[in-house]
Coordinates of C-alpha atoms in Angstrom, one line a residue:
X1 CA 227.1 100.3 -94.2
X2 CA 230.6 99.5 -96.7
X3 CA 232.4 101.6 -93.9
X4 CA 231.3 99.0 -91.4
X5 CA 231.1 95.4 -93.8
X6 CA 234.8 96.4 -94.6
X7 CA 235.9 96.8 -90.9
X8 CA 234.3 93.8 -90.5
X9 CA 236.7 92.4 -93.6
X10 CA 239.9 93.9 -92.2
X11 CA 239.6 92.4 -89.1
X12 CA 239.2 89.0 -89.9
X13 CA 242.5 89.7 -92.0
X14 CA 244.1 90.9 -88.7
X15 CA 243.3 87.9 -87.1
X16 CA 244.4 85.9 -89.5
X17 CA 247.8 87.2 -90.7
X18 CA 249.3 88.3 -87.4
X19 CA 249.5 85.2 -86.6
X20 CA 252.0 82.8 -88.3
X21 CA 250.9 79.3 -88.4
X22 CA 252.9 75.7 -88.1
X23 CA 255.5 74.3 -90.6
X24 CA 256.0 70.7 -90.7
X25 CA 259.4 68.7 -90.9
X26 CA 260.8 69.1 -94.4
X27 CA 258.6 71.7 -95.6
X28 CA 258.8 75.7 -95.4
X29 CA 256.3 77.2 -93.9
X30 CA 254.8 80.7 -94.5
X31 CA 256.6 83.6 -93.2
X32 CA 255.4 86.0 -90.8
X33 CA 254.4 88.9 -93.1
X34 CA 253.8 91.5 -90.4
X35 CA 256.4 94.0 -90.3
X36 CA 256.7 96.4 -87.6
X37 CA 257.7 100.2 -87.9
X38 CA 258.2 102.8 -85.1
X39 CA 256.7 106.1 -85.5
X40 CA 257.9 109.2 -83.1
X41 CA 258.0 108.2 -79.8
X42 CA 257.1 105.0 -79.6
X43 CA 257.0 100.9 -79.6
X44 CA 254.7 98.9 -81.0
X45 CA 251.6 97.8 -79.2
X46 CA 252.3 94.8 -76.2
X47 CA 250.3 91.9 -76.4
X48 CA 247.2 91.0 -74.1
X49 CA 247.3 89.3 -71.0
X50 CA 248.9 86.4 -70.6
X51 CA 247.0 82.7 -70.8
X52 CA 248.0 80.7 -68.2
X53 CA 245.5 77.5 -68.4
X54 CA 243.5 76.4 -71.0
X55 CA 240.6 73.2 -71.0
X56 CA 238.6 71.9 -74.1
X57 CA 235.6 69.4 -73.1
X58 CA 234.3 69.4 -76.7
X59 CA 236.3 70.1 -79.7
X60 CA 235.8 73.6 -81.0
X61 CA 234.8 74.3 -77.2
X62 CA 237.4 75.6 -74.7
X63 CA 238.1 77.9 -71.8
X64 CA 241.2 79.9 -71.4
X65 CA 242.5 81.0 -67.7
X66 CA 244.6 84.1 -67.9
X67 CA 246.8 85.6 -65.8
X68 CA 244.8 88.5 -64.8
X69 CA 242.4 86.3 -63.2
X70 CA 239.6 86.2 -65.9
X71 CA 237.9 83.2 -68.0
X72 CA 237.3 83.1 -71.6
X73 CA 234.8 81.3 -73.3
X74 CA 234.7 80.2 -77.3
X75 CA 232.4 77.8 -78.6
X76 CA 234.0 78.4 -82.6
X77 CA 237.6 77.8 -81.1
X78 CA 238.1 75.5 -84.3
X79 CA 238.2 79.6 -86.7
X80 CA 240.6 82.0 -86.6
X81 CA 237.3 84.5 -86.6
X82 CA 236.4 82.4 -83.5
X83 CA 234.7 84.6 -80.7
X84 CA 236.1 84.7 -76.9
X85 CA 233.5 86.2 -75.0
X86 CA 235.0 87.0 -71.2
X87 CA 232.9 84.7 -68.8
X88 CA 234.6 85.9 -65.4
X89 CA 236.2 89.2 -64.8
X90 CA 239.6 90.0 -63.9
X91 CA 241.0 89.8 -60.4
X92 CA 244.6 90.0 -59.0
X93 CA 244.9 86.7 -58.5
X94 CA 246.0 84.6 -61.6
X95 CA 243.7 81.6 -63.0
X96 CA 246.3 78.9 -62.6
X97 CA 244.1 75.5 -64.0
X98 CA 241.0 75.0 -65.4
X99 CA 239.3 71.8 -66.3
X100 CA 236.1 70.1 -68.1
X101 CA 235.5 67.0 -67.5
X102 CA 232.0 67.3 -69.6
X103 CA 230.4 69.7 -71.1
X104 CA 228.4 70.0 -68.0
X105 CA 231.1 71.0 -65.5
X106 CA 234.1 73.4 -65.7
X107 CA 236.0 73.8 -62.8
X108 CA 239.2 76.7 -62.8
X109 CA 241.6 78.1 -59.6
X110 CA 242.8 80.9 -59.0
X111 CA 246.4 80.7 -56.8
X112 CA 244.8 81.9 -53.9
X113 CA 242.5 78.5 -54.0
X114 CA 239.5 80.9 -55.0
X115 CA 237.5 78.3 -56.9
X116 CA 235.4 78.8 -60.1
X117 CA 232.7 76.7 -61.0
X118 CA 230.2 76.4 -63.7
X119 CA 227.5 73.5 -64.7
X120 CA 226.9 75.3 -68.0
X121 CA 230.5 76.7 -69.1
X122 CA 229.1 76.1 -72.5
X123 CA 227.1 79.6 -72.2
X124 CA 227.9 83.0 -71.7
X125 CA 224.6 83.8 -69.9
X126 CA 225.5 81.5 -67.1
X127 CA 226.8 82.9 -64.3
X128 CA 230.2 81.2 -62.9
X129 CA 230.0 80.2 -58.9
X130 CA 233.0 81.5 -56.8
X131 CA 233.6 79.8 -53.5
X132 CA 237.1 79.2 -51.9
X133 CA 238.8 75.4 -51.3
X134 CA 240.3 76.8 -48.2
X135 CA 244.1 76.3 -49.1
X136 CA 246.9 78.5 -47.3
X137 CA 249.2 77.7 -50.0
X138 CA 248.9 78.6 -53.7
X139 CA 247.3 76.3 -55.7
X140 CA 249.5 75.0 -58.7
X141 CA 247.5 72.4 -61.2
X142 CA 243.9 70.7 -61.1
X143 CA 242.8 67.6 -62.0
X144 CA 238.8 66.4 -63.0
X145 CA 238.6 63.2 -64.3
X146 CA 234.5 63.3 -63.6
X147 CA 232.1 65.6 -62.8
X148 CA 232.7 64.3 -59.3
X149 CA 235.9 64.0 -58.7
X150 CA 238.5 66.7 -58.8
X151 CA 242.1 67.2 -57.3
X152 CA 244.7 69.9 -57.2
X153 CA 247.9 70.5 -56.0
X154 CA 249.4 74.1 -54.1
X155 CA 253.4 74.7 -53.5
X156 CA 252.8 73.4 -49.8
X157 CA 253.2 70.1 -51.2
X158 CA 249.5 68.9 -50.6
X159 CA 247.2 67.5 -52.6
X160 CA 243.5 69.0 -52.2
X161 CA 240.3 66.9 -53.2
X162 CA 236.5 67.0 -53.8
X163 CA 233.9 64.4 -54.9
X164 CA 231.2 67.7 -55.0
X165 CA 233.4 70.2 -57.6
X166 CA 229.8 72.6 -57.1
X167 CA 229.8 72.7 -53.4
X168 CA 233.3 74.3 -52.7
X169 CA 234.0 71.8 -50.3
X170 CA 238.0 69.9 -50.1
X171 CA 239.6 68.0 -48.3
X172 CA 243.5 67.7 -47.7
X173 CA 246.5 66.0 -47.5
X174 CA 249.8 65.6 -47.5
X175 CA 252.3 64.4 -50.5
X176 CA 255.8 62.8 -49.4
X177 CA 257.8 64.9 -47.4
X178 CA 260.1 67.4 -49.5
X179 CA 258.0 67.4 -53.4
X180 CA 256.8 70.2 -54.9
X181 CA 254.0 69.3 -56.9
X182 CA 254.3 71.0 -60.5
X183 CA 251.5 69.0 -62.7
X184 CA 248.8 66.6 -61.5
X185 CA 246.9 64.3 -64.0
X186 CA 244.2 61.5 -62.8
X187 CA 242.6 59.3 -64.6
X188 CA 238.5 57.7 -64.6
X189 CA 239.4 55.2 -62.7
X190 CA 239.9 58.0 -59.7
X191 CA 243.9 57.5 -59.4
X192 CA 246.3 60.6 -59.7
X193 CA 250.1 61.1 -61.3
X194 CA 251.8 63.8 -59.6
X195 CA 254.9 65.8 -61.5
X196 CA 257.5 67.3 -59.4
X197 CA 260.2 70.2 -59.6
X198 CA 263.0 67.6 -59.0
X199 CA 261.8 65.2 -62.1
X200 CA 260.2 63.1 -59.6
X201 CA 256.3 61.0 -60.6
X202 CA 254.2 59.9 -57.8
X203 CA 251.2 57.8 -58.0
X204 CA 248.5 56.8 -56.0
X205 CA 245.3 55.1 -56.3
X206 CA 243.9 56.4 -53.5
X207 CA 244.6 60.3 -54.1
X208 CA 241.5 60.6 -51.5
X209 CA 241.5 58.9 -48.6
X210 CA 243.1 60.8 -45.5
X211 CA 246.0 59.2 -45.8
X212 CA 246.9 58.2 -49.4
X213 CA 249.9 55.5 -50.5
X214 CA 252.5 57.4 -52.9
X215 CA 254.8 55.7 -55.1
X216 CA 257.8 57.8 -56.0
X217 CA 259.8 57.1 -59.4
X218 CA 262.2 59.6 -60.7
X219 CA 262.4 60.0 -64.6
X220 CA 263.9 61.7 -67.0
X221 CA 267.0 63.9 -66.7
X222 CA 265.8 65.2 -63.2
X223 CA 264.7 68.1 -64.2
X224 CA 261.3 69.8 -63.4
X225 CA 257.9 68.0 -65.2
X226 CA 256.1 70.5 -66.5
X227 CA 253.5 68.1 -68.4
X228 CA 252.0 65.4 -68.1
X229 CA 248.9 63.4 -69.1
X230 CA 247.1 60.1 -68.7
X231 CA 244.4 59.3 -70.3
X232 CA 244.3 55.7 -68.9
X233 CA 245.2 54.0 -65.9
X234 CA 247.7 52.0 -68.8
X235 CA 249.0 55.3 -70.0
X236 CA 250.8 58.5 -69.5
X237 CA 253.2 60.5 -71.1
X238 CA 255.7 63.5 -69.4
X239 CA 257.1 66.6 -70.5
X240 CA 260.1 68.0 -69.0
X241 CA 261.7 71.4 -68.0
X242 CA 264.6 70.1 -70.4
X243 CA 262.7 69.1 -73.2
X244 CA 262.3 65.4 -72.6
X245 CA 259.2 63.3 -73.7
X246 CA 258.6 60.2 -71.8
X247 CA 256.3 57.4 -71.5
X248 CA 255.0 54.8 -69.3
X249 CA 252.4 51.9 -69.7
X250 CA 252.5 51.3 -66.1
X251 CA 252.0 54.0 -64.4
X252 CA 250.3 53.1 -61.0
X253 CA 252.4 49.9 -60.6
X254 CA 254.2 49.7 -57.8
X255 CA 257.3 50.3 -59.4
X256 CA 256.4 52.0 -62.8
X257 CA 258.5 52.0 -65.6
X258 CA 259.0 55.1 -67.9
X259 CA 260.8 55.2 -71.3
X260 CA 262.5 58.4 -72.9
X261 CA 261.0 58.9 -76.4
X262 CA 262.5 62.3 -77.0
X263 CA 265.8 63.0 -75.7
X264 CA 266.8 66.3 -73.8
X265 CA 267.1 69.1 -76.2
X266 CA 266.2 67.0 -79.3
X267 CA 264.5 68.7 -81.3
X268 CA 262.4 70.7 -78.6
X269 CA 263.3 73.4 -76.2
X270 CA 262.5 73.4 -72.4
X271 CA 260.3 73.1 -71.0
X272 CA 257.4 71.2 -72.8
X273 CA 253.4 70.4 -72.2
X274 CA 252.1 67.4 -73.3
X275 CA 248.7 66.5 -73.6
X276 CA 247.4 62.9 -75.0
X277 CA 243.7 62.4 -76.3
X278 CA 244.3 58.9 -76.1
X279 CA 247.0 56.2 -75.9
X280 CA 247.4 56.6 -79.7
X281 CA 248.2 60.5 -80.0
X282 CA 250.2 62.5 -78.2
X283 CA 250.8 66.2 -78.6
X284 CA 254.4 67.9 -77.2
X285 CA 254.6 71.7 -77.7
X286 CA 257.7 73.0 -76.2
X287 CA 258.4 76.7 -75.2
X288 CA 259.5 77.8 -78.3
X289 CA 256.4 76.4 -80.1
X290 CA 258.4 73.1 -81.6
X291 CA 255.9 70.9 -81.1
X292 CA 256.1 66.9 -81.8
X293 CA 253.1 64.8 -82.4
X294 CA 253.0 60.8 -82.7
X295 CA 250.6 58.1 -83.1
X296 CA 252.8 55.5 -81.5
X297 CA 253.9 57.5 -78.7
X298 CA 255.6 54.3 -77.2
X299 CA 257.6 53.6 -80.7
X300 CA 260.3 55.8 -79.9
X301 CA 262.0 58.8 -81.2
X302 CA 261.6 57.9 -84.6
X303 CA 257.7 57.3 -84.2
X304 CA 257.6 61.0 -82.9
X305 CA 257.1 64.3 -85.9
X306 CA 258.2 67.6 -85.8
X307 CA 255.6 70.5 -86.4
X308 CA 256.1 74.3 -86.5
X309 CA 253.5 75.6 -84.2
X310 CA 254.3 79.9 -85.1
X311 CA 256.8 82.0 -84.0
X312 CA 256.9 83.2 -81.1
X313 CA 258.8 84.8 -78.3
X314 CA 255.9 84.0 -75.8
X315 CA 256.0 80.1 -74.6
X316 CA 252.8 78.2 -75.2
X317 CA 252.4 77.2 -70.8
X318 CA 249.1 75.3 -71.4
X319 CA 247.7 72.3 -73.8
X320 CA 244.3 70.7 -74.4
X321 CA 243.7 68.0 -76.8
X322 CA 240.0 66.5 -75.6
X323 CA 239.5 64.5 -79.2
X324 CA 242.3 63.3 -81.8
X325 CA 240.4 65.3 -83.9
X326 CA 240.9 68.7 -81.9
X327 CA 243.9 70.5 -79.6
X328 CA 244.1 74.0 -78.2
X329 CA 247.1 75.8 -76.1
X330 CA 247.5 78.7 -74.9
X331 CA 250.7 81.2 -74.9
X332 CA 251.7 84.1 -72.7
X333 CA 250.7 87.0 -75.3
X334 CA 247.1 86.4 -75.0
X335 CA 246.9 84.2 -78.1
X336 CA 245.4 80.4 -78.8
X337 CA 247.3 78.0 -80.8
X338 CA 245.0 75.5 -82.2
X339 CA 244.7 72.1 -84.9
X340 CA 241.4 70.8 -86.4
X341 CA 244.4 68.0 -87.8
X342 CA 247.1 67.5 -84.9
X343 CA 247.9 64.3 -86.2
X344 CA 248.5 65.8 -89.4
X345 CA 252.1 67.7 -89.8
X346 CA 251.4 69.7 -92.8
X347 CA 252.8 72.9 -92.7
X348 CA 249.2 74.6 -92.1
X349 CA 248.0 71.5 -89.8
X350 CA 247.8 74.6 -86.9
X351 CA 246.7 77.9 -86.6
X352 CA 246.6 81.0 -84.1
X353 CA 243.8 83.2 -82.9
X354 CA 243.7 86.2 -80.8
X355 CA 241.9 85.8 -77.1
X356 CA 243.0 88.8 -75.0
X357 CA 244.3 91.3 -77.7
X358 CA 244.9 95.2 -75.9
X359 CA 243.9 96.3 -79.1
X360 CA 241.1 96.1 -81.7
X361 CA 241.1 97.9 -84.7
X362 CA 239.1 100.7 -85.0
X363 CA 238.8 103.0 -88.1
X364 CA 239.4 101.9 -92.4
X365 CA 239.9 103.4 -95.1
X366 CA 240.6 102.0 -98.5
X367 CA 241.6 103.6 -101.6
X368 CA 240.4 102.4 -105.2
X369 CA 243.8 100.3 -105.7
X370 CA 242.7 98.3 -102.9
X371 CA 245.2 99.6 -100.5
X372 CA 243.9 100.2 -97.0
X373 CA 245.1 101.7 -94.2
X374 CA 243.2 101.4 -90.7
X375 CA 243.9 102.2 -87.2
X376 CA 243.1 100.5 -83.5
X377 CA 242.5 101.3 -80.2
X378 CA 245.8 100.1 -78.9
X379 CA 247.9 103.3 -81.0
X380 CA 249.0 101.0 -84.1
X381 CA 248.3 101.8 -87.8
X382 CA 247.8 98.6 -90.1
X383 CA 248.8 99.4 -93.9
X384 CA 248.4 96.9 -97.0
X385 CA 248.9 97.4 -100.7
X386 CA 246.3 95.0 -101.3
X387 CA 243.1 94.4 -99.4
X388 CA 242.3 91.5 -101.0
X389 CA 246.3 89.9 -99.9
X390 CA 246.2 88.2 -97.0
X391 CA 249.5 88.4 -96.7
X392 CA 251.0 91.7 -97.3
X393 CA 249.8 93.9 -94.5
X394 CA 252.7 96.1 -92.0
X395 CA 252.2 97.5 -88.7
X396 CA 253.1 100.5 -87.5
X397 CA 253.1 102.3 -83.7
X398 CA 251.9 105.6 -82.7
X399 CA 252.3 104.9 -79.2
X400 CA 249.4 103.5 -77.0
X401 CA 247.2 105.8 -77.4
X402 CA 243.7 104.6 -78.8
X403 CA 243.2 106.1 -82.5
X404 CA 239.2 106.0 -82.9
X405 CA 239.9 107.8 -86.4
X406 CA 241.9 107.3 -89.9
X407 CA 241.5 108.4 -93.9
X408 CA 243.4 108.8 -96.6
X409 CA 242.3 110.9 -99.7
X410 CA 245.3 109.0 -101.8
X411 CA 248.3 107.1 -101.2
X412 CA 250.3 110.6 -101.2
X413 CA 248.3 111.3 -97.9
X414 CA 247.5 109.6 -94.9
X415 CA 245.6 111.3 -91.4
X416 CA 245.4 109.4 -88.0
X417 CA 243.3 111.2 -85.1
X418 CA 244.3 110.0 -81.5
X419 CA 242.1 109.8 -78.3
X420 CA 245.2 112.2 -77.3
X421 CA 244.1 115.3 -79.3
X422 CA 247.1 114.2 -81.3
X423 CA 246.6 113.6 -85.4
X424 CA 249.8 112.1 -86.9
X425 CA 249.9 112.4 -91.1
X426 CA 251.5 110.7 -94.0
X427 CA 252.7 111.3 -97.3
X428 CA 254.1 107.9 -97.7
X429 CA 252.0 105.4 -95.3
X430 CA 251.9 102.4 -98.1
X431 CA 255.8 102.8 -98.5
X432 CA 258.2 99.8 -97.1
X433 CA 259.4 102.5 -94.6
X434 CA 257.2 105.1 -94.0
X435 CA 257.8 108.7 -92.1
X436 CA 255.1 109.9 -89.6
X437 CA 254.5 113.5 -87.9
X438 CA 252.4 113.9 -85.2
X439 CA 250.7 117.5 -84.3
X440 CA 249.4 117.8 -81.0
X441 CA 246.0 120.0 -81.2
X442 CA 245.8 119.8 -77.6
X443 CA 244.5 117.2 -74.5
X444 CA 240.7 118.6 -75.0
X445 CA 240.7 117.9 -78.8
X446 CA 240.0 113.9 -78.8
X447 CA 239.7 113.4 -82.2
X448 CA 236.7 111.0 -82.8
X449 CA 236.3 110.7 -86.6
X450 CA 238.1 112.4 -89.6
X451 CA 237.2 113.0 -93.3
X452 CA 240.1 114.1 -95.9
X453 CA 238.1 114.0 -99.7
X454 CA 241.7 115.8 -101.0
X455 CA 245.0 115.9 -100.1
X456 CA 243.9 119.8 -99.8
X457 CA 241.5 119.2 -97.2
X458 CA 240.8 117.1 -94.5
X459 CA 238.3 118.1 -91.6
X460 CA 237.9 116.5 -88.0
X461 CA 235.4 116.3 -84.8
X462 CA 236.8 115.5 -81.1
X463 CA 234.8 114.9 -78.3
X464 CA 234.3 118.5 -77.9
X465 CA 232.0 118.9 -79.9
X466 CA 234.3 120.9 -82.4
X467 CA 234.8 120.8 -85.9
X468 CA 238.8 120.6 -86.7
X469 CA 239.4 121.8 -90.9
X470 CA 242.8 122.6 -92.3
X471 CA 243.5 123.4 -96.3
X472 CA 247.2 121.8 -95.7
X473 CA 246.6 118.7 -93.9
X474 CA 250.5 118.3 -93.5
X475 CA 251.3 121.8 -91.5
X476 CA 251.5 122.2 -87.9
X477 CA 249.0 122.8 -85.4
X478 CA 248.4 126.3 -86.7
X479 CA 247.4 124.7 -90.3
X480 CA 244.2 123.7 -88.4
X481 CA 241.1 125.7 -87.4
X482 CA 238.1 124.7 -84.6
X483 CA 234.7 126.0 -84.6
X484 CA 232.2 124.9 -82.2
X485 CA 228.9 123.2 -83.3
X486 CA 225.6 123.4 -82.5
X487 CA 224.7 120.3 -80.9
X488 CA 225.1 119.5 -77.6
X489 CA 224.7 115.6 -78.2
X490 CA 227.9 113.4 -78.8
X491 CA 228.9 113.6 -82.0
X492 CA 229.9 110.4 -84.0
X493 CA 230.9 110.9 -87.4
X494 CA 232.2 113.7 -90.0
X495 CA 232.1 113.3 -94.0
X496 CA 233.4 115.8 -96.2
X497 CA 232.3 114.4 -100.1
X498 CA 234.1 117.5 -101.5
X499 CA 236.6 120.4 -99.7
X500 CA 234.2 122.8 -97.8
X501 CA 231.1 121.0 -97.8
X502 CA 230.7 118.7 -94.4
X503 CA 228.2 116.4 -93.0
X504 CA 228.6 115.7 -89.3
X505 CA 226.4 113.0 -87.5
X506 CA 225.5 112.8 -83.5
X507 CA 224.5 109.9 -81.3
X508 CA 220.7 110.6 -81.1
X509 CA 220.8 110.1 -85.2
X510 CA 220.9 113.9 -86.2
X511 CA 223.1 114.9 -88.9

């Protein structure tokens, strides 16, 4: 049971310290404390699949599209501990949108038009509804201003429509010859603001009918909009591919009017998503995680703040502020960025969680300094000093290669069992720059759990059902001796209290 409660501990450290958070204008922020070390043969861990879409209807509440074609659900998105359960399963087709009007109603597309749907997205019990809109082009942005209404847009440069998001049924139709839609926004009042890849806006208030009016109004430096929101017919702001943030109070006029509040390049870098609660917040997270936040989005460059929104080489592609009080985004290493305080640009005003991590960690063990060292199931080793610093903790690669087990009988030795048959020791794992070696017992010896009570003695079980002991942990291969068992259940733990004397457990609870 303290094996397990301080897992459980070094886990929520993981999830807290991997993960830089924001630094505001003026102020230094944290810096990243994870440090990263390759051991023989290989990189470090890759990230988990990217998020491509991301919708809040309540705050703490939010879906997350990714990229392989899977939903995830958290209804604690407000924690760093907060829990993303996958709702739909992975498909090769990429979730592109997703959005939630209510809590009652989510609706998410794949690029192929494939259509998911559910009227409790609040639960994980509750099965999503897949039906296709019937699009031959691939579908590009979705907009649901009410539980029945919903449009999206697809690279054939049409704009599709539904006023039954449940019944899979659109309708379709064209937007002016030579756009291609990038960003669609509509607002209660059933009109929609289209974003282009030429910098062009179009707006109609009858997004609908078979053959909808379009007003066309270029903005911006030309280049690409890659955000955009409305949250009133009186209201909408822009992002663009060039780091522009622009405004308008007119947008469905006849011929709207839109103001630059954030020049090209100044301070953020292209391209940037924008998402605005209301007329009196607006949130601008640019590829590099510069983000820029202002209660007076209409005052100007000077009424707009800078805020540090992590570090990161993977662009935050998706935003979702549904309250002043709440925003989420999502970035393309599986992570959400997220602010219980956007309006606020205190250095810690945002955080970062993990959604779609390859790797969990999987095996502790912690010394009486409080240094521990633990390993995961994506073939990293995570080392601290100090268990009770959230700061100080390094990882380290072993290649990706799951590594179900991990002790260390002192700081002077370290043992890491891989799924491989591989075990990899240390006489130096808490140093700045450690030195690994691997020994490769063989493919059949998939080490599941290992016990070292002295640097003289460490034993091991794989998924043989063999018992792996050595009297000098750090020789080669031939340093280590297997003996078969006598159980023919899986076994799924080994603890050695003193050299020689072994306790092994299986599944069925025999020991």
């Amino acid at each position: 049971m303290r094996t397990r409660l301080v897992q459980m501990i070094v886990v929520s450290i993981v999830s807290l310290v991997a993960i830089p958070v924001a630094g505001a204008t003026g102020a230094v922020a944290p810096p990243a404390y994870w440090n990263s070390v390759a051991l023989p043969g290989a990189a470090l861990t890759s990230a988990g699949a990217p998020l491509a879409a991301i919708s809040c209807p309540t705050a703490g509440t939010c879906i997350m599209g990714s990229t392989d074609g899977s939903l995830y659900l958290s209804t604690t998105a407000t924690s760093t501990a907060a829990q993303w359960t996958q709702v739909v399963g992975a498909d090769v087709q990429p979730v592109v949108a997703v959005d939630c009007p209510s809590a009652a109603l989510c609706v998410a597309l794949r690029a192929d038009g494939t259509e998911l749907v559910s009227t409790s997205p609040t639960s994980s019990a509750t099965p999503w509804s897949v039906t296709s809109i019937g699009t031959s082009a691939a579908v590009v942005a979705l907009s649901c201003p009410t539980v029945t209404a919903c449009y999206a847009v697809d690279d054939g440069g049409n704009i599709l429509s539904t006023s039954s998001p449940t019944s899979g049924t659109w309708a379709s139709s064209a937007l002016p010859a030579g756009t291609l839609p990038t960003v669609i926004d509509c607002t209660v009042e059933l009109s929609c603001i289209v974003g282009t890849d030429d910098g062009q806006v179009l707006s109609s208030t009858n997004p609908a009918d078979p053959t909808p009016l379009w007003t066309a109004t270029a903005i911006g430096a030309g280049d690409w909009i890659s955000g955009l929101s409305c949250p009133t017919a009186n209201f909408c702001a822009a992002g663009t591919g060039q780091g522009e943030v622009l405004t308008s109070t007119s947008p469905l006029a006849n011929s709207p009017v839109w103001h630059v509040q954030v020049a090209a390049g100044s301070p953020l870098v292209e391209p940037v998503v924008v998402s605005c609660p209301k007329s009196t917040l607006c949130v601008a997270i640019a590829e590099d995680h510069n983000g820029l936040v202002s209660t007076s989005p209409t005052g100007g460059s000077g009424a707009w703040v800078s805020t540090k929104i992590g570090i990161w080489t993977s662009p935050v592609v998706a935003l979702s502020c549904p309250t002043t009080a709440y925003c989420a985004g999502a970035d393309g290493a599986g992570n959400v960025v997220f602010s219980v305080a956007p309006a606020s640009n205190v250095w810690n005003a945002w955080q970062s969680a993990p959604v779609d991590w390859t790797a969990s960690v999987h095996a502790v063990s912690c010394l009486a300094d409080s240094s521990c060292l633990a390993s995961d199931t994506g073939g990293d080793v995570l080392t601290t000093s100090s268990a009770t610093d959230l700061a100080n903790w390094s990882t380290l690669s072993l290649g990706h290669v799951d590594l179900p087990s991990a002790d260390c009988s002192s700081r002077t030795l370290c043992v890491v069992g891989g799924a491989n048959g591989v075990l990899h020791w240390s006489s130096n794992a808490f140093a700045p720059s450690p030195s690994w070696t691997s020994v490769n017992l063989g493919s059949g010896a998939a080490i599941t759990s290992i016990s070292c009570p002295t640097d003289q003695f460490c034993a091991a079980i794989d998924a043989a059902n063999q018992l792996w002991t050595s009297s000098t942990p750090t020789g080669d291969s031939s340093a280590w001796t297997a003996v078969s068992l006598p159980d023919d259940q899986a076994l799924s733990g080994v603890a050695c209290p003193v050299p020689g004397h072994c306790v092994v457990a299986d599944l069925t609870g025999s020991v």
